Coordinates of C-alpha atoms in Angstrom, one line a residue:
M76 CA 6.3 -10.4 13.5
E77 CA 5.9 -8.6 10.2
N78 CA 6.5 -11.8 8.2
K79 CA 3.7 -13.7 9.9
K80 CA 0.8 -14.7 7.7
H81 CA -2.6 -13.4 8.7
V82 CA -5.2 -16.2 9.1
V83 CA -8.8 -15.2 9.4
I84 CA -11.1 -17.9 10.8
V85 CA -14.8 -17.2 10.4
G86 CA -16.8 -19.1 13.0
G87 CA -15.9 -19.9 16.5
G88 CA -17.7 -23.3 16.9
F89 CA -16.0 -26.7 17.3
A90 CA -14.0 -26.4 14.0
G91 CA -13.0 -22.7 14.3
L92 CA -11.9 -22.8 17.9
Q93 CA -10.0 -26.1 17.5
L94 CA -8.1 -24.7 14.5
M95 CA -7.3 -21.5 16.3
K96 CA -5.8 -23.6 19.2
G97 CA -3.8 -25.7 16.8
L98 CA -2.4 -22.8 14.9
D99 CA -1.5 -20.8 18.0
R100 CA 1.1 -23.4 18.9
S101 CA 3.0 -22.1 15.9
D102 CA 4.7 -18.8 15.6
K103 CA 4.1 -18.6 11.9
Y104 CA 0.7 -16.9 12.0
N105 CA -1.3 -14.1 13.4
I106 CA -4.9 -15.2 13.8
T107 CA -8.2 -13.3 13.8
L108 CA -11.2 -15.2 14.9
V109 CA -14.5 -13.7 13.6
D110 CA -17.9 -14.6 15.0
I111 CA -21.4 -13.1 15.2
N112 CA -21.4 -13.7 18.9
N113 CA -18.8 -12.7 21.5
Y114 CA -19.0 -16.2 23.1
N115 CA -18.5 -19.8 22.2
F116 CA -21.3 -22.2 23.1
F117 CA -21.8 -26.0 23.2
P118 CA -24.6 -26.9 20.8
P119 CA -25.2 -30.5 22.1
L120 CA -26.6 -29.1 25.3
L121 CA -28.9 -26.4 23.9
Y122 CA -31.9 -28.6 24.5
Q123 CA -31.2 -28.6 28.3
L124 CA -31.0 -24.8 28.2
A125 CA -34.3 -24.7 26.3
A126 CA -36.0 -26.9 29.0
G127 CA -34.6 -24.9 31.9
F128 CA -32.2 -27.5 33.1
M129 CA -29.1 -25.4 32.6
E130 CA -28.3 -21.7 32.5
P131 CA -26.6 -20.0 29.5
S132 CA -23.3 -19.6 31.3
S133 CA -23.0 -23.3 31.8
I134 CA -22.6 -24.0 28.1
S135 CA -21.0 -20.7 26.9
Y136 CA -17.9 -18.7 27.5
P137 CA -16.6 -15.4 26.2
F138 CA -14.1 -15.6 23.3
R139 CA -11.9 -12.8 24.6
R140 CA -11.6 -14.6 27.9
L141 CA -10.6 -17.8 26.0
L142 CA -8.1 -16.0 23.9
R143 CA -6.2 -14.6 26.8
Q144 CA -3.9 -17.6 26.7
H145 CA -3.4 -17.5 23.0
K146 CA -0.7 -15.0 22.2
N147 CA -1.1 -14.8 18.4
A148 CA -4.9 -14.7 18.3
R149 CA -7.3 -11.8 18.3
F150 CA -11.1 -11.7 18.2
R151 CA -13.5 -9.6 16.0
M152 CA -17.2 -9.6 16.6
G153 CA -19.1 -9.2 13.4
V154 CA -21.3 -10.7 10.7
L155 CA -19.6 -11.9 7.5
K156 CA -21.3 -10.2 4.5
E157 CA -19.0 -11.0 1.6
V158 CA -15.7 -12.6 0.6
V159 CA -13.6 -10.8 -2.0
P160 CA -11.1 -13.4 -3.1
A161 CA -9.4 -11.1 -5.7
E162 CA -8.5 -8.7 -3.0
N163 CA -7.9 -11.2 -0.2
K164 CA -10.4 -9.6 2.1
V165 CA -13.7 -10.2 3.9
I166 CA -16.4 -7.6 4.3
L167 CA -18.0 -7.7 7.7
S168 CA -21.0 -5.9 9.1
N169 CA -18.6 -3.5 10.9
G170 CA -15.6 -3.2 8.5
E171 CA -13.2 -5.1 6.5
L172 CA -10.4 -7.6 7.2
G173 CA -7.5 -8.6 4.9
Y174 CA -6.2 -12.1 5.0
D175 CA -3.4 -14.3 3.7
I176 CA -5.4 -17.4 4.4
L177 CA -9.1 -17.6 5.0
V178 CA -10.8 -20.5 6.8
M179 CA -14.6 -20.8 6.7
A180 CA -15.9 -22.6 9.8
T181 CA -19.3 -21.0 9.6
G182 CA -21.3 -24.1 10.5
A183 CA -24.9 -24.8 9.4
E184 CA -28.3 -23.2 9.9
S185 CA -31.8 -24.6 10.0
N186 CA -33.2 -25.8 6.6
F187 CA -36.9 -25.4 6.3
F188 CA -37.0 -26.8 2.8
G189 CA -38.7 -23.8 1.4
N190 CA -41.8 -24.0 3.7
K191 CA -42.4 -20.3 4.6
N192 CA -45.1 -21.0 7.2
V193 CA -42.8 -23.4 9.0
E194 CA -39.8 -21.0 8.7
E195 CA -41.9 -18.1 10.1
K196 CA -43.7 -19.9 13.0
A197 CA -41.6 -23.0 14.0
M198 CA -38.9 -22.7 16.7
P199 CA -35.4 -23.6 15.5
M200 CA -32.7 -25.0 17.8
K201 CA -29.4 -23.8 16.5
T202 CA -28.3 -21.0 18.9
V203 CA -28.4 -19.9 22.5
G204 CA -31.0 -17.3 21.5
D205 CA -33.2 -20.0 19.9
A206 CA -32.9 -22.1 23.1
L207 CA -33.9 -19.1 25.3
M208 CA -36.8 -18.2 23.1
L209 CA -38.0 -21.8 23.3
R210 CA -37.7 -21.8 27.1
N211 CA -39.7 -18.6 27.2
L212 CA -42.3 -20.1 24.9
V213 CA -42.7 -23.3 27.0
Y214 CA -43.2 -21.5 30.3
T215 CA -45.3 -18.7 28.9
R216 CA -47.6 -21.4 27.4
L217 CA -47.9 -23.1 30.8
E218 CA -48.8 -19.8 32.5
R219 CA -51.4 -19.1 29.8
A220 CA -52.9 -22.6 30.2
T221 CA -53.5 -22.0 33.9
R222 CA -55.6 -19.0 33.0
T223 CA -58.0 -20.7 30.5
E224 CA -60.9 -22.9 31.4
D225 CA -61.2 -24.4 27.9
K226 CA -59.6 -27.9 28.1
E227 CA -59.1 -28.1 24.4
V228 CA -57.3 -24.8 24.3
R229 CA -55.2 -26.0 27.2
R230 CA -54.2 -29.2 25.4
K231 CA -53.3 -27.3 22.3
L232 CA -51.2 -24.8 24.2
L233 CA -49.3 -27.7 25.9
S234 CA -48.9 -30.0 22.9
F235 CA -45.5 -30.0 21.3
A236 CA -44.5 -31.4 17.8
I237 CA -40.8 -31.9 17.3
A238 CA -39.7 -32.3 13.7
G239 CA -36.6 -34.4 13.3
A240 CA -35.9 -37.7 15.2
G241 CA -32.1 -37.3 15.3
P242 CA -30.3 -36.9 18.6
T243 CA -31.7 -33.3 19.1
G244 CA -35.3 -34.4 18.5
V245 CA -34.9 -37.5 20.7
E246 CA -33.3 -35.5 23.5
L247 CA -36.0 -32.7 23.4
S248 CA -38.9 -35.2 23.4
G249 CA -37.4 -37.1 26.2
I250 CA -36.7 -34.1 28.4
F251 CA -40.2 -32.6 27.7
A252 CA -41.8 -36.0 28.7
E253 CA -39.8 -36.0 31.9
M254 CA -40.8 -32.4 32.7
K255 CA -44.5 -33.4 32.1
Q256 CA -44.1 -36.3 34.6
N257 CA -41.9 -34.8 37.3
I258 CA -42.3 -31.0 37.2
M259 CA -45.5 -29.7 35.6
K260 CA -47.9 -31.6 37.8
K261 CA -46.0 -30.3 40.9
D262 CA -45.6 -26.6 39.9
Y263 CA -48.9 -26.2 38.1
P264 CA -51.7 -27.5 40.4
E265 CA -54.2 -25.7 38.2
L266 CA -53.6 -28.2 35.5
S267 CA -54.7 -31.9 35.5
Q268 CA -52.5 -34.6 33.8
S269 CA -54.9 -34.7 30.9
D270 CA -54.4 -30.9 30.3
L271 CA -50.7 -31.4 29.6
G272 CA -51.1 -32.3 26.0
D273 CA -49.1 -34.6 23.8
I274 CA -45.5 -34.7 22.7
Y275 CA -45.0 -35.8 19.0
L276 CA -41.8 -36.8 17.4
I277 CA -41.9 -36.6 13.6
D278 CA -39.4 -37.8 11.0
G279 CA -39.5 -38.8 7.3
Q280 CA -37.3 -41.8 8.1
K281 CA -38.9 -45.0 9.2
T282 CA -37.2 -44.9 12.6
V283 CA -35.7 -42.6 15.2
L284 CA -31.9 -42.1 15.2
A285 CA -31.6 -43.2 11.6
P286 CA -27.8 -43.1 11.4
M287 CA -27.3 -45.3 14.5
S288 CA -27.5 -49.0 14.9
K289 CA -30.8 -51.0 14.9
K290 CA -30.3 -51.8 18.6
A291 CA -30.0 -48.1 19.4
Q292 CA -33.1 -47.3 17.4
E293 CA -35.2 -50.1 18.9
Y294 CA -34.2 -49.3 22.5
T295 CA -34.8 -45.6 22.0
E296 CA -38.3 -46.1 20.4
K297 CA -39.3 -48.3 23.4
A298 CA -38.0 -45.8 25.9
L299 CA -39.8 -42.8 24.3
L300 CA -43.1 -44.7 23.9
K301 CA -42.8 -45.6 27.6
K302 CA -42.5 -41.9 28.4
G303 CA -45.6 -41.2 26.5
V304 CA -44.0 -39.7 23.4
K305 CA -46.1 -40.3 20.2
L306 CA -43.9 -41.3 17.3
K307 CA -44.8 -40.3 13.8
M308 CA -42.3 -42.0 11.6
G309 CA -42.2 -42.1 7.8
V310 CA -43.9 -38.8 7.4
F311 CA -42.7 -35.2 7.3
V312 CA -44.2 -31.8 8.2
K313 CA -46.0 -30.4 5.3
D314 CA -47.3 -27.2 6.8
F315 CA -48.0 -25.3 10.0
V316 CA -51.2 -23.3 9.9
N317 CA -53.9 -22.2 12.3
D318 CA -51.9 -23.6 15.2
E319 CA -52.0 -27.1 13.6
V320 CA -49.2 -29.2 12.3
V321 CA -50.1 -30.8 8.9
L322 CA -48.2 -34.0 8.0
S323 CA -47.5 -35.4 4.6
D324 CA -50.0 -38.2 5.0
G325 CA -52.8 -35.8 5.8
T326 CA -52.7 -36.2 9.5
I327 CA -53.3 -33.0 11.5
L328 CA -51.8 -32.6 14.9
E329 CA -53.4 -30.1 17.2
A330 CA -50.2 -28.6 18.6
R331 CA -49.6 -24.9 19.1
N332 CA -45.8 -25.5 19.2
L333 CA -43.6 -26.8 16.4
I334 CA -39.9 -27.3 17.2
W335 CA -37.7 -27.6 14.2
A336 CA -34.8 -30.1 14.3
A337 CA -35.4 -31.7 11.0
G338 CA -32.6 -30.5 8.7
V339 CA -29.7 -28.1 8.2
S340 CA -27.9 -26.5 5.3
A341 CA -24.6 -24.7 5.3
K342 CA -24.5 -20.9 5.3
T343 CA -23.5 -19.2 2.1
F344 CA -21.8 -15.9 1.5
K345 CA -21.5 -13.5 -1.4
G346 CA -18.2 -14.0 -3.4
I347 CA -18.0 -17.7 -2.8
D348 CA -21.6 -18.8 -3.4
D349 CA -21.5 -19.7 -7.0
K350 CA -23.1 -23.1 -7.6
E351 CA -19.7 -24.5 -8.9
Y352 CA -18.3 -24.0 -5.4
L353 CA -21.2 -25.6 -3.5
G354 CA -22.3 -29.2 -3.0
R355 CA -25.1 -31.0 -1.3
G356 CA -26.7 -28.9 1.4
K357 CA -25.0 -25.8 0.1
R358 CA -21.8 -27.0 1.7
M359 CA -18.5 -25.7 0.2
K360 CA -16.7 -28.3 -1.9
T361 CA -13.1 -29.0 -0.8
D362 CA -10.3 -31.2 -1.7
A363 CA -8.7 -33.8 0.6
Y364 CA -6.9 -31.0 2.5
N365 CA -10.0 -28.9 3.1
K366 CA -9.0 -26.3 0.5
M367 CA -12.0 -24.9 -1.3
E368 CA -12.2 -26.0 -4.9
G369 CA -11.4 -23.0 -7.2
F370 CA -9.3 -21.1 -4.6
D371 CA -5.7 -21.2 -3.5
N372 CA -5.9 -19.7 0.0
I373 CA -9.5 -20.4 1.1
Y374 CA -10.3 -23.4 3.2
A375 CA -13.5 -24.8 4.7
I376 CA -13.9 -27.1 7.7
G377 CA -16.7 -28.6 9.7
D378 CA -20.4 -28.4 8.8
S379 CA -19.7 -25.7 6.2
C380 CA -17.8 -28.1 3.9
I381 CA -18.3 -31.2 1.9
M382 CA -15.3 -33.4 1.0
T383 CA -15.7 -36.4 -1.2
A384 CA -12.0 -37.3 -1.4
D385 CA -12.2 -39.5 1.7
P386 CA -12.6 -43.0 0.3
N387 CA -14.7 -44.1 3.3
Y388 CA -17.1 -41.2 2.8
P389 CA -17.5 -40.7 -0.9
E390 CA -20.8 -38.7 -0.4
G391 CA -19.2 -36.4 2.2
H392 CA -18.8 -36.7 6.0
P393 CA -21.6 -36.5 8.5
Q394 CA -22.1 -33.1 10.0
L395 CA -20.9 -34.0 13.5
A396 CA -18.7 -32.3 16.1
Q397 CA -16.0 -35.0 15.8
V398 CA -15.7 -34.4 12.0
A399 CA -15.2 -30.7 12.6
I400 CA -12.6 -31.2 15.4
Q401 CA -10.6 -33.8 13.4
Q402 CA -10.7 -31.6 10.2
A403 CA -9.4 -28.6 12.3
D404 CA -6.6 -30.7 13.8
N405 CA -5.6 -32.0 10.4
L406 CA -5.6 -28.6 8.7
A407 CA -3.7 -27.0 11.6
A408 CA -1.0 -29.7 11.4
N409 CA -0.7 -29.2 7.6
M410 CA -0.5 -25.4 8.0
N411 CA 2.0 -25.5 10.8
N412 CA 4.1 -27.7 8.5
D413 CA 3.8 -25.2 5.6
F414 CA 1.9 -27.9 3.7
Q415 CA 5.2 -29.9 3.2
K416 CA 4.0 -33.4 2.5
P417 CA 0.5 -32.5 3.6
K418 CA -1.7 -35.3 5.1
P419 CA -5.1 -35.8 3.5
F420 CA -8.0 -35.8 5.9
S421 CA -9.4 -39.2 6.9
Y422 CA -12.2 -39.4 9.4
V423 CA -11.9 -41.7 12.4
D424 CA -15.4 -42.6 13.6
K425 CA -15.3 -42.7 17.4
G426 CA -19.0 -43.7 17.7
S427 CA -22.2 -41.9 18.3
M428 CA -24.5 -41.3 21.3
A429 CA -27.9 -40.0 22.2
I430 CA -29.5 -39.3 25.5
I431 CA -33.2 -40.2 26.0
G432 CA -33.6 -39.1 29.6
R433 CA -32.5 -39.6 33.2
N434 CA -30.6 -42.9 33.3
E435 CA -31.4 -43.6 29.7
A436 CA -29.1 -43.2 26.7
V437 CA -27.7 -45.3 23.8
A438 CA -24.1 -45.5 22.5
D439 CA -22.7 -47.1 19.4
L440 CA -19.0 -47.4 20.0
P441 CA -16.3 -48.7 17.6
K442 CA -16.0 -52.5 17.0
N443 CA -19.8 -52.7 17.0
I444 CA -20.1 -52.2 20.7
F445 CA -23.6 -51.1 21.8
I446 CA -24.3 -49.8 25.3
K447 CA -27.7 -48.7 26.6
G448 CA -29.3 -47.5 29.8
F449 CA -27.5 -46.1 32.8
W450 CA -23.9 -46.8 31.6
A451 CA -24.5 -45.2 28.2
W452 CA -26.0 -42.2 30.1
A453 CA -23.0 -42.0 32.4
I454 CA -20.6 -42.1 29.4
W455 CA -22.6 -39.5 27.6
A456 CA -22.6 -37.2 30.7
F457 CA -18.8 -37.7 31.2
I458 CA -18.0 -36.9 27.5
H459 CA -20.2 -33.9 27.4
I460 CA -18.8 -32.4 30.6
M461 CA -15.2 -33.0 29.4
S462 CA -16.0 -31.3 26.1
L463 CA -17.0 -28.0 27.7
V464 CA -14.4 -25.3 27.2
N465 CA -13.2 -24.6 30.7
F466 CA -13.3 -25.9 34.3
R467 CA -16.0 -23.5 35.4
N468 CA -18.4 -24.7 32.7
K469 CA -17.6 -28.3 33.6
M470 CA -18.3 -27.7 37.3
R471 CA -21.6 -25.9 36.6
A472 CA -22.8 -28.7 34.3
F473 CA -21.8 -31.3 36.8
Y474 CA -23.6 -29.4 39.6
N475 CA -26.8 -29.0 37.5
W476 CA -26.9 -32.7 36.5
V477 CA -26.3 -34.0 40.0
G478 CA -29.1 -31.7 41.3
Y479 CA -31.5 -33.0 38.7
Y480 CA -30.4 -36.6 39.1
I481 CA -31.3 -36.4 42.8
S482 CA -34.3 -34.2 42.8
K483 CA -35.8 -34.9 39.3
D484 CA -36.2 -31.1 39.2
Q485 CA -34.5 -28.0 37.8
S486 CA -34.1 -24.4 38.8
Y487 CA -33.9 -22.3 35.6
R488 CA -37.5 -22.0 34.7
M489 CA -37.6 -18.2 34.5
V490 CA -39.2 -16.4 31.6
L491 CA -36.6 -13.8 30.7
K492 CA -37.3 -11.3 28.0
P493 CA -35.2 -8.2 26.9
N494 CA -36.7 -4.8 27.3
E495 CA -37.0 -2.5 24.3
K496 CA -33.8 -0.7 25.0
A497 CA -31.8 -3.9 25.3
K498 CA -33.1 -5.0 21.8
G499 CA -31.2 -2.2 20.2

């Protein structure tokens, strides 16, 4: 026991949790998993939480409950403040931890590209807290709209601009459009259809889902337009002032609500934040084995790192869950083998998917296979259910989706706000 190396993993997302599971199969390490939250959550389904289609417990699970079955692992809730490589320790918001090996799996955060107004007023979509804040915002706006007689104010309150036409932006715009069609007109008889405002999807690229195939892009654009989503492609959000979204081409969108899904950057930490250690998007530069350049016992995996040693991805890998999981698996295998004949990381692209709405999704699979519509939606639902961390989460998600599929309705439309004591 005394001879075991202590591995500190900072971040309990896809990468961190997968690495912990892989290392726990070995008896060579004692592991401490550090995270700002005391629960793991499933980011691809945050948008459903924001829209009220799922409850938080459907996509999240306590770390300590997860770690019951991992004999060599412990959990520490805290915020990473600084790394001190010379002393092999990390400084947290509530103390210090020494390490033999440090693994940074800290993920990414919203990148507002220096726009202070957008950063202050837009709604990000990176955490469970963000999703719940957005849910509160949506339904508070609806309640407020029922109390005003000014139709212009109503439209402004209920118009949503979504910056970023990647999977998150597409999914949000699609689900808001379905809410507008199937729920709002039933639950809010005070509002007419013309009061419900517009849904804008904005991106600096010329098309939605830029990394996906042309077939996926074309199908998605047609499906969104059919739902009433207004596409603003080839422009970006320049400012957000006076409850108006200002675009780079001078267009002004009268929308009180700006949701930010336009870009991310890696989180940085004192002690390992010198420019020589960071690459594009502030991601930590690593070698082919995910070891941080300039350090002997610090590694970075997932969205927090950029690796240019993979010949198929000389500019770095996409910031996707599959990259994080595969990097964690590869690093765990190398560590469990004491880095004897270590295997360099090579990403295997298993395809990409995006859901547009009920019965509508697109999937680009290996060997240039493209699937759309119901079957793509069914595959998307199956993969996401199976990716949830435990059986209870899987059953809750399945129950929620079956209920919505049948009724075109959802049950979690409560506005829940903490009281003053809870905030402390």
